[in-house]
Amino acid sequence: MEHKAQKVAIVTGGGSGIGLAIAEKFVNNNYLTIIIGRDQQKLDNAKQQLGDLCVPISCDLNNLEAIPPMVKKIIAEHGQIDVLVNNAGINMKKEFTEVTDEDFQKIILTNLTSIFVLSREVVKCMLETGNGSIINISSMASQYGIPKVIAYTASKSAIEGMTRAMAVELSPKGIRVNCIAPGFIATEMSAKALNNDPERKGKAMGRTPMGVLGAPADIGDAAVFLATDGAKYITGVVLPVDGGNSIGF
Ligand code: NDP
């Protein structure tokens, strides 16, 4: 396969919510944008919306063994990977003592282990070009304590540590690694977490100085910024995109 000048971005969970908004921003910036998810219908709808520069791949990232061959196929077909946005994630709200071993492991598998495996495989390719940007998506759950999301909090806190560890090891080799910590963003995931829990919604908004939920596109703009040359001296940071939620009183 000949080397293409076309830049290639992978956005996991790019079929919906924040991931779809991130993918849209990369398409608008002329990246060939590969979106990964499990639900074919969601992927088809996203492809319809994003057009020719969007390439959907159906893959359950919990199936770790499927990841290395998928990355090899992407490289065979598109020649390079410039950007990886590790956005796919799941949440689970349960009382601490109700969380089973299986519940806990499942969240860790999707929100942490699969990100490590995909990043490792993509980094092997980025090392060949000596160039790349990886963006992990964390959460306010790792900035302060939120009740009833123990496994989610553990996974997102680990993502921030992993971002720093990856950044120190990979930045000397040309790969920048950063993290975005979204505040409360209007998506299906946050609707589930907030709409049936007015007290939690009130608390979230009460400490958000800008007074509104964020839009998925706000995270997309931050991701494109971190991926491109405007951020070429930025690595290892956790950037809150949160209307001030993380510093709110
Ligand atoms: P959504 O539920 O809308 O999107 C999650 C995406 O991840 C879906 O497209 C889903 O696709 C994909 N996904 C989940 N599991 C897998 C899997 N095993 N394999 C492949 N893809 C998978 O959530 P959001 O857009 O709200 O969240 C996106 C990210 O942002 C998450 O990491 C979340 O933790 C984080 N976040 C969100 C906040 C918010 O307020 N909404 C706040 C802070 C962080 P499919 O169903 O097709 O598999």
mmCIF file of C-alpha atoms and ligand atoms in Angstrom:
data_model
loop_
_atom_site.group_PDB
_atom_site.id
_atom_site.type_symbol
_atom_site.label_atom_id
_atom_site.label_comp_id
_atom_site.label_asym_id
_atom_site.label_seq_id
_atom_site.Cartn_x
_atom_site.Cartn_y
_atom_site.Cartn_z
ATOM 1 C CA MET A 1 0.000 0.000 0.000
ATOM 2 C CA GLU A 2 1.449 3.349 -0.963
ATOM 3 C CA HIS A 3 1.881 6.008 1.728
ATOM 4 C CA LYS A 4 -0.974 8.471 1.593
ATOM 5 C CA ALA A 5 -0.760 12.118 2.603
ATOM 6 C CA GLN A 6 -4.328 11.848 3.854
ATOM 7 C CA LYS A 7 -4.234 11.974 7.664
ATOM 8 C CA VAL A 8 -6.004 9.155 9.454
ATOM 9 C CA ALA A 9 -7.775 9.363 12.814
ATOM 10 C CA ILE A 10 -9.421 6.560 14.781
ATOM 11 C CA VAL A 11 -12.263 7.498 17.131
ATOM 12 C CA THR A 12 -13.566 4.647 19.272
ATOM 13 C CA GLY A 13 -17.258 4.917 20.080
ATOM 14 C CA GLY A 14 -17.483 7.313 17.137
ATOM 15 C CA GLY A 15 -21.000 6.181 16.253
ATOM 16 C CA SER A 16 -22.776 8.149 18.960
ATOM 17 C CA GLY A 17 -22.630 10.878 21.583
ATOM 18 C CA ILE A 18 -19.304 12.547 22.233
ATOM 19 C CA GLY A 19 -17.455 10.183 19.879
ATOM 20 C CA LEU A 20 -19.699 11.102 16.964
ATOM 21 C CA ALA A 21 -19.093 14.797 17.613
ATOM 22 C CA ILE A 22 -15.334 14.177 17.790
ATOM 23 C CA ALA A 23 -15.459 12.193 14.526
ATOM 24 C CA GLU A 24 -17.415 14.985 12.844
ATOM 25 C CA LYS A 25 -14.746 17.533 13.795
ATOM 26 C CA PHE A 26 -11.971 15.334 12.392
ATOM 27 C CA VAL A 27 -13.936 14.843 9.147
ATOM 28 C CA ASN A 28 -14.420 18.617 8.946
ATOM 29 C CA ASN A 29 -10.652 18.959 9.298
ATOM 30 C CA ASN A 30 -10.176 16.575 6.378
ATOM 31 C CA TYR A 31 -9.029 13.505 8.301
ATOM 32 C CA LEU A 32 -10.027 10.079 7.084
ATOM 33 C CA THR A 33 -11.904 9.174 10.245
ATOM 34 C CA ILE A 34 -12.347 5.576 11.320
ATOM 35 C CA ILE A 35 -15.143 5.080 13.828
ATOM 36 C CA ILE A 36 -15.345 1.908 15.902
ATOM 37 C CA GLY A 37 -18.381 0.544 17.741
ATOM 38 C CA ARG A 38 -20.484 -2.579 18.231
ATOM 39 C CA ASP A 39 -23.864 -1.400 16.992
ATOM 40 C CA GLN A 40 -23.993 -1.577 13.177
ATOM 41 C CA GLN A 41 -27.075 0.624 13.019
ATOM 42 C CA LYS A 42 -25.365 3.416 14.969
ATOM 43 C CA LEU A 43 -22.302 3.119 12.720
ATOM 44 C CA ASP A 44 -24.416 3.211 9.548
ATOM 45 C CA ASN A 45 -26.263 6.311 10.744
ATOM 46 C CA ALA A 46 -22.972 8.016 11.588
ATOM 47 C CA LYS A 47 -21.525 7.126 8.177
ATOM 48 C CA GLN A 48 -24.643 8.574 6.547
ATOM 49 C CA GLN A 49 -24.153 11.777 8.523
ATOM 50 C CA LEU A 50 -20.381 12.119 8.088
ATOM 51 C CA GLY A 51 -19.963 11.035 4.463
ATOM 52 C CA ASP A 52 -17.004 9.821 2.414
ATOM 53 C CA LEU A 53 -14.256 10.594 4.919
ATOM 54 C CA CYS A 54 -15.888 8.381 7.546
ATOM 55 C CA VAL A 55 -15.010 4.672 7.646
ATOM 56 C CA PRO A 56 -17.061 2.625 10.130
ATOM 57 C CA ILE A 57 -15.611 -0.538 11.654
ATOM 58 C CA SER A 58 -17.785 -2.870 13.658
ATOM 59 C CA CYS A 59 -15.774 -4.333 16.543
ATOM 60 C CA ASP A 60 -16.425 -5.147 20.183
ATOM 61 C CA LEU A 61 -13.334 -3.729 21.882
ATOM 62 C CA ASN A 62 -13.996 -6.028 24.845
ATOM 63 C CA ASN A 63 -12.827 -8.785 22.548
ATOM 64 C CA LEU A 64 -9.144 -7.972 23.063
ATOM 65 C CA GLU A 65 -7.928 -10.611 20.603
ATOM 66 C CA ALA A 66 -9.768 -8.853 17.782
ATOM 67 C CA ILE A 67 -7.813 -5.625 18.267
ATOM 68 C CA PRO A 68 -4.353 -6.440 16.790
ATOM 69 C CA PRO A 69 -5.759 -7.870 13.514
ATOM 70 C CA MET A 70 -8.141 -4.912 13.226
ATOM 71 C CA VAL A 71 -5.247 -2.430 13.552
ATOM 72 C CA LYS A 72 -3.200 -4.399 10.991
ATOM 73 C CA LYS A 73 -6.130 -4.222 8.572
ATOM 74 C CA ILE A 74 -6.489 -0.461 9.082
ATOM 75 C CA ILE A 75 -2.791 0.029 8.346
ATOM 76 C CA ALA A 76 -2.957 -2.248 5.293
ATOM 77 C CA GLU A 77 -5.892 -0.261 3.927
ATOM 78 C CA HIS A 78 -4.996 3.280 4.926
ATOM 79 C CA GLY A 79 -1.207 3.229 5.292
ATOM 80 C CA GLN A 80 -0.822 5.067 8.596
ATOM 81 C CA ILE A 81 -2.571 6.166 11.781
ATOM 82 C CA ASP A 82 -1.976 9.764 12.884
ATOM 83 C CA VAL A 83 -4.486 10.130 15.702
ATOM 84 C CA LEU A 84 -6.168 7.770 18.144
ATOM 85 C CA VAL A 85 -9.029 9.027 20.294
ATOM 86 C CA ASN A 86 -9.894 6.502 22.999
ATOM 87 C CA ASN A 87 -13.465 7.626 23.600
ATOM 88 C CA ALA A 88 -15.542 4.417 23.858
ATOM 89 C CA GLY A 89 -16.694 3.875 27.396
ATOM 90 C CA ILE A 90 -19.538 2.616 29.539
ATOM 91 C CA ASN A 91 -20.939 3.807 32.820
ATOM 92 C CA MET A 92 -22.763 1.964 35.586
ATOM 93 C CA LYS A 93 -24.533 3.544 38.507
ATOM 94 C CA LYS A 94 -25.004 1.230 41.499
ATOM 95 C CA GLU A 95 -24.626 1.314 45.268
ATOM 96 C CA PHE A 96 -21.074 0.356 46.275
ATOM 97 C CA THR A 97 -22.110 -2.947 47.902
ATOM 98 C CA GLU A 98 -24.338 -3.947 44.957
ATOM 99 C CA VAL A 99 -21.483 -3.960 42.436
ATOM 100 C CA THR A 100 -20.552 -7.550 41.575
ATOM 101 C CA ASP A 101 -17.094 -8.759 40.604
ATOM 102 C CA GLU A 102 -18.398 -9.198 37.065
ATOM 103 C CA ASP A 103 -19.821 -5.649 36.958
ATOM 104 C CA PHE A 104 -16.507 -4.229 38.112
ATOM 105 C CA GLN A 105 -14.417 -6.267 35.679
ATOM 106 C CA LYS A 106 -16.656 -5.406 32.754
ATOM 107 C CA ILE A 107 -16.234 -1.663 33.260
ATOM 108 C CA ILE A 108 -12.476 -2.057 33.677
ATOM 109 C CA LEU A 109 -12.299 -4.194 30.520
ATOM 110 C CA THR A 110 -14.117 -1.623 28.343
ATOM 111 C CA ASN A 111 -12.871 1.604 29.912
ATOM 112 C CA LEU A 112 -9.270 0.649 30.614
ATOM 113 C CA THR A 113 -7.885 -2.676 29.359
ATOM 114 C CA SER A 114 -9.186 -2.308 25.800
ATOM 115 C CA ILE A 115 -7.704 1.192 25.659
ATOM 116 C CA PHE A 116 -4.313 -0.140 26.671
ATOM 117 C CA VAL A 117 -4.446 -2.902 24.044
ATOM 118 C CA LEU A 118 -5.634 -0.644 21.210
ATOM 119 C CA SER A 119 -3.104 2.058 22.118
ATOM 120 C CA ARG A 120 -0.261 -0.480 22.214
ATOM 121 C CA GLU A 121 -1.105 -1.728 18.731
ATOM 122 C CA VAL A 122 -1.555 1.762 17.283
ATOM 123 C CA VAL A 123 1.664 2.999 18.891
ATOM 124 C CA LYS A 124 3.605 0.239 17.097
ATOM 125 C CA CYS A 125 2.456 1.855 13.849
ATOM 126 C CA MET A 126 3.032 5.439 15.017
ATOM 127 C CA LEU A 127 6.602 4.565 16.018
ATOM 128 C CA GLU A 128 7.337 3.724 12.393
ATOM 129 C CA THR A 129 6.465 7.252 11.274
ATOM 130 C CA GLY A 130 7.804 8.847 14.482
ATOM 131 C CA ASN A 131 4.603 10.843 14.692
ATOM 132 C CA GLY A 132 1.267 10.592 16.409
ATOM 133 C CA SER A 133 -1.225 11.937 18.882
ATOM 134 C CA ILE A 134 -3.263 9.907 21.331
ATOM 135 C CA ILE A 135 -6.180 11.409 23.223
ATOM 136 C CA ASN A 136 -7.841 9.557 26.073
ATOM 137 C CA ILE A 137 -11.252 10.521 27.417
ATOM 138 C CA SER A 138 -11.508 10.658 31.183
ATOM 139 C CA SER A 139 -14.250 12.152 33.361
ATOM 140 C CA MET A 140 -14.936 14.412 36.305
ATOM 141 C CA ALA A 141 -15.226 11.136 38.243
ATOM 142 C CA SER A 142 -11.438 11.169 38.488
ATOM 143 C CA GLN A 143 -11.238 14.822 39.593
ATOM 144 C CA TYR A 144 -13.487 14.433 42.634
ATOM 145 C CA GLY A 145 -15.551 11.741 44.368
ATOM 146 C CA ILE A 146 -18.933 10.944 42.811
ATOM 147 C CA PRO A 147 -21.045 8.367 44.674
ATOM 148 C CA LYS A 148 -22.360 5.139 43.071
ATOM 149 C CA VAL A 149 -19.847 4.962 40.235
ATOM 150 C CA ILE A 150 -17.029 2.993 41.849
ATOM 151 C CA ALA A 151 -15.832 0.976 38.838
ATOM 152 C CA TYR A 152 -16.233 3.893 36.433
ATOM 153 C CA THR A 153 -14.223 6.119 38.774
ATOM 154 C CA ALA A 154 -11.495 3.490 39.119
ATOM 155 C CA SER A 155 -11.269 3.141 35.328
ATOM 156 C CA LYS A 156 -11.197 6.870 34.604
ATOM 157 C CA SER A 157 -8.638 7.585 37.350
ATOM 158 C CA ALA A 158 -6.441 4.905 35.824
ATOM 159 C CA ILE A 159 -6.794 6.510 32.387
ATOM 160 C CA GLU A 160 -5.314 9.748 33.705
ATOM 161 C CA GLY A 161 -2.332 7.937 35.248
ATOM 162 C CA MET A 162 -1.879 5.907 32.091
ATOM 163 C CA THR A 163 -1.920 9.127 30.032
ATOM 164 C CA ARG A 164 1.034 10.475 32.033
ATOM 165 C CA ALA A 165 2.944 7.186 31.914
ATOM 166 C CA MET A 166 2.426 6.898 28.160
ATOM 167 C CA ALA A 167 3.380 10.543 27.625
ATOM 168 C CA VAL A 168 6.779 10.252 29.309
ATOM 169 C CA GLU A 169 7.631 7.058 27.467
ATOM 170 C CA LEU A 170 6.292 7.969 24.020
ATOM 171 C CA SER A 171 6.781 11.745 23.692
ATOM 172 C CA PRO A 172 10.559 11.409 23.127
ATOM 173 C CA LYS A 173 9.606 9.194 20.172
ATOM 174 C CA GLY A 174 7.272 11.757 18.592
ATOM 175 C CA ILE A 175 3.974 10.572 20.021
ATOM 176 C CA ARG A 176 2.071 13.031 22.208
ATOM 177 C CA VAL A 177 -0.440 11.610 24.677
ATOM 178 C CA ASN A 178 -3.094 13.762 26.320
ATOM 179 C CA CYS A 179 -6.397 13.390 28.067
ATOM 180 C CA ILE A 180 -9.668 15.307 27.985
ATOM 181 C CA ALA A 181 -11.816 15.288 31.120
ATOM 182 C CA PRO A 182 -15.311 16.223 29.977
ATOM 183 C CA GLY A 183 -17.605 17.819 32.507
ATOM 184 C CA PHE A 184 -21.329 17.193 32.207
ATOM 185 C CA ILE A 185 -22.027 16.881 28.493
ATOM 186 C CA ALA A 186 -25.508 16.425 26.988
ATOM 187 C CA THR A 187 -25.537 12.819 25.682
ATOM 188 C CA GLU A 188 -27.547 9.656 26.203
ATOM 189 C CA MET A 189 -25.060 8.521 28.859
ATOM 190 C CA SER A 190 -25.421 11.685 30.934
ATOM 191 C CA ALA A 191 -29.214 11.753 30.411
ATOM 192 C CA LYS A 192 -29.370 8.283 31.967
ATOM 193 C CA ALA A 193 -27.196 9.354 34.875
ATOM 194 C CA LEU A 194 -28.872 12.699 35.548
ATOM 195 C CA ASN A 195 -32.465 12.814 34.337
ATOM 196 C CA ASN A 196 -33.879 10.383 36.904
ATOM 197 C CA ASP A 197 -31.797 11.900 39.659
ATOM 198 C CA PRO A 198 -32.736 15.589 40.042
ATOM 199 C CA GLU A 199 -30.555 15.919 43.137
ATOM 200 C CA ARG A 200 -27.465 14.815 41.189
ATOM 201 C CA LYS A 201 -28.386 17.043 38.255
ATOM 202 C CA GLY A 202 -28.816 20.007 40.616
ATOM 203 C CA LYS A 203 -25.449 19.293 42.210
ATOM 204 C CA ALA A 204 -23.712 18.997 38.840
ATOM 205 C CA MET A 205 -25.155 22.265 37.587
ATOM 206 C CA GLY A 206 -24.732 23.991 40.945
ATOM 207 C CA ARG A 207 -20.970 23.675 40.695
ATOM 208 C CA THR A 208 -20.723 24.482 36.980
ATOM 209 C CA PRO A 209 -19.954 28.226 36.787
ATOM 210 C CA MET A 210 -21.074 28.408 33.145
ATOM 211 C CA GLY A 211 -24.465 27.045 34.256
ATOM 212 C CA VAL A 212 -25.228 24.720 31.328
ATOM 213 C CA LEU A 213 -24.394 21.211 30.133
ATOM 214 C CA GLY A 214 -21.625 21.086 27.559
ATOM 215 C CA ALA A 215 -22.225 20.053 23.946
ATOM 216 C CA PRO A 216 -20.498 16.987 22.469
ATOM 217 C CA ALA A 217 -18.994 19.325 19.859
ATOM 218 C CA ASP A 218 -17.117 21.141 22.647
ATOM 219 C CA ILE A 219 -15.185 17.923 23.279
ATOM 220 C CA GLY A 220 -14.672 17.518 19.513
ATOM 221 C CA ASP A 221 -13.057 20.950 19.274
ATOM 222 C CA ALA A 222 -10.718 20.154 22.174
ATOM 223 C CA ALA A 223 -9.766 16.807 20.606
ATOM 224 C CA VAL A 224 -8.895 18.386 17.254
ATOM 225 C CA PHE A 225 -6.854 21.046 19.059
ATOM 226 C CA LEU A 226 -4.882 18.433 21.031
ATOM 227 C CA ALA A 227 -4.349 16.332 17.881
ATOM 228 C CA THR A 228 -3.011 19.086 15.668
ATOM 229 C CA ASP A 229 0.026 21.361 15.489
ATOM 230 C CA GLY A 230 -1.584 24.049 17.637
ATOM 231 C CA ALA A 231 -0.846 21.678 20.526
ATOM 232 C CA LYS A 232 2.546 20.478 19.304
ATOM 233 C CA TYR A 233 4.269 21.306 22.625
ATOM 234 C CA ILE A 234 1.496 19.831 24.781
ATOM 235 C CA THR A 235 1.796 16.314 26.154
ATOM 236 C CA GLY A 236 0.734 14.498 29.299
ATOM 237 C CA VAL A 237 -2.000 16.953 30.254
ATOM 238 C CA VAL A 238 -5.522 16.330 31.481
ATOM 239 C CA LEU A 239 -7.625 19.100 29.946
ATOM 240 C CA PRO A 240 -10.971 19.675 31.650
ATOM 241 C CA VAL A 241 -13.651 20.763 29.159
ATOM 242 C CA ASP A 242 -16.310 21.355 31.722
ATOM 243 C CA GLY A 243 -17.674 24.897 31.897
ATOM 244 C CA GLY A 244 -15.583 25.279 35.058
ATOM 245 C CA ASN A 245 -17.183 22.304 36.843
ATOM 246 C CA SER A 246 -13.858 21.025 38.180
ATOM 247 C CA ILE A 247 -13.052 24.355 39.860
ATOM 248 C CA GLY A 248 -16.629 25.197 40.833
ATOM 249 C CA PHE A 249 -17.567 25.806 44.466
HETATM 250 P P1 NDP B 1 -22.331 7.007 24.646
HETATM 251 O O1 NDP B 1 -22.923 5.881 25.418
HETATM 252 O O2 NDP B 1 -23.204 7.881 23.821
HETATM 253 O O3 NDP B 1 -21.158 6.488 23.721
HETATM 254 C C1 NDP B 1 -20.295 5.454 24.072
HETATM 255 C C2 NDP B 1 -19.735 4.873 22.793
HETATM 256 O O4 NDP B 1 -18.816 3.840 23.127
HETATM 257 C C3 NDP B 1 -20.823 4.272 21.929
HETATM 258 O O5 NDP B 1 -20.686 4.766 20.603
HETATM 259 C C4 NDP B 1 -20.555 2.782 21.991
HETATM 260 O O6 NDP B 1 -20.832 2.184 20.742
HETATM 261 C C5 NDP B 1 -19.060 2.728 22.291
HETATM 262 N N1 NDP B 1 -18.697 1.499 22.994
HETATM 263 C C6 NDP B 1 -19.053 1.132 24.251
HETATM 264 N N2 NDP B 1 -18.572 -0.092 24.528
HETATM 265 C C7 NDP B 1 -17.899 -0.513 23.425
HETATM 266 C C8 NDP B 1 -17.195 -1.697 23.099
HETATM 267 N N3 NDP B 1 -17.084 -2.723 23.944
HETATM 268 N N4 NDP B 1 -16.627 -1.797 21.868
HETATM 269 C C9 NDP B 1 -16.755 -0.784 20.985
HETATM 270 N N5 NDP B 1 -17.392 0.364 21.245
HETATM 271 C C10 NDP B 1 -17.974 0.502 22.448
HETATM 272 O O7 NDP B 1 -21.531 7.858 25.730
HETATM 273 P P2 NDP B 1 -20.869 9.327 25.682
HETATM 274 O O8 NDP B 1 -20.759 9.811 24.310
HETATM 275 O O9 NDP B 1 -21.564 10.141 26.692
HETATM 276 O O10 NDP B 1 -19.421 8.982 26.272
HETATM 277 C C11 NDP B 1 -18.248 8.921 25.494
HETATM 278 C C12 NDP B 1 -17.052 8.974 26.438
HETATM 279 O O11 NDP B 1 -17.072 10.186 27.184
HETATM 280 C C13 NDP B 1 -17.025 7.834 27.467
HETATM 281 O O12 NDP B 1 -15.690 7.400 27.642
HETATM 282 C C14 NDP B 1 -17.548 8.501 28.725
HETATM 283 O O13 NDP B 1 -17.085 7.863 29.871
HETATM 284 C C15 NDP B 1 -16.963 9.887 28.554
HETATM 285 N N6 NDP B 1 -17.653 10.912 29.337
HETATM 286 C C16 NDP B 1 -18.945 11.293 29.079
HETATM 287 C C17 NDP B 1 -19.527 12.310 29.833
HETATM 288 C C18 NDP B 1 -20.908 12.825 29.564
HETATM 289 O O14 NDP B 1 -21.343 13.732 30.260
HETATM 290 N N7 NDP B 1 -21.640 12.312 28.593
HETATM 291 C C19 NDP B 1 -18.827 12.963 30.921
HETATM 292 C C20 NDP B 1 -17.487 12.476 31.110
HETATM 293 C C21 NDP B 1 -16.945 11.499 30.338
HETATM 294 P P3 NDP B 1 -21.687 0.808 20.585
HETATM 295 O O15 NDP B 1 -22.853 0.913 21.485
HETATM 296 O O16 NDP B 1 -21.982 0.771 19.121
HETATM 297 O O17 NDP B 1 -20.730 -0.270 20.977
#
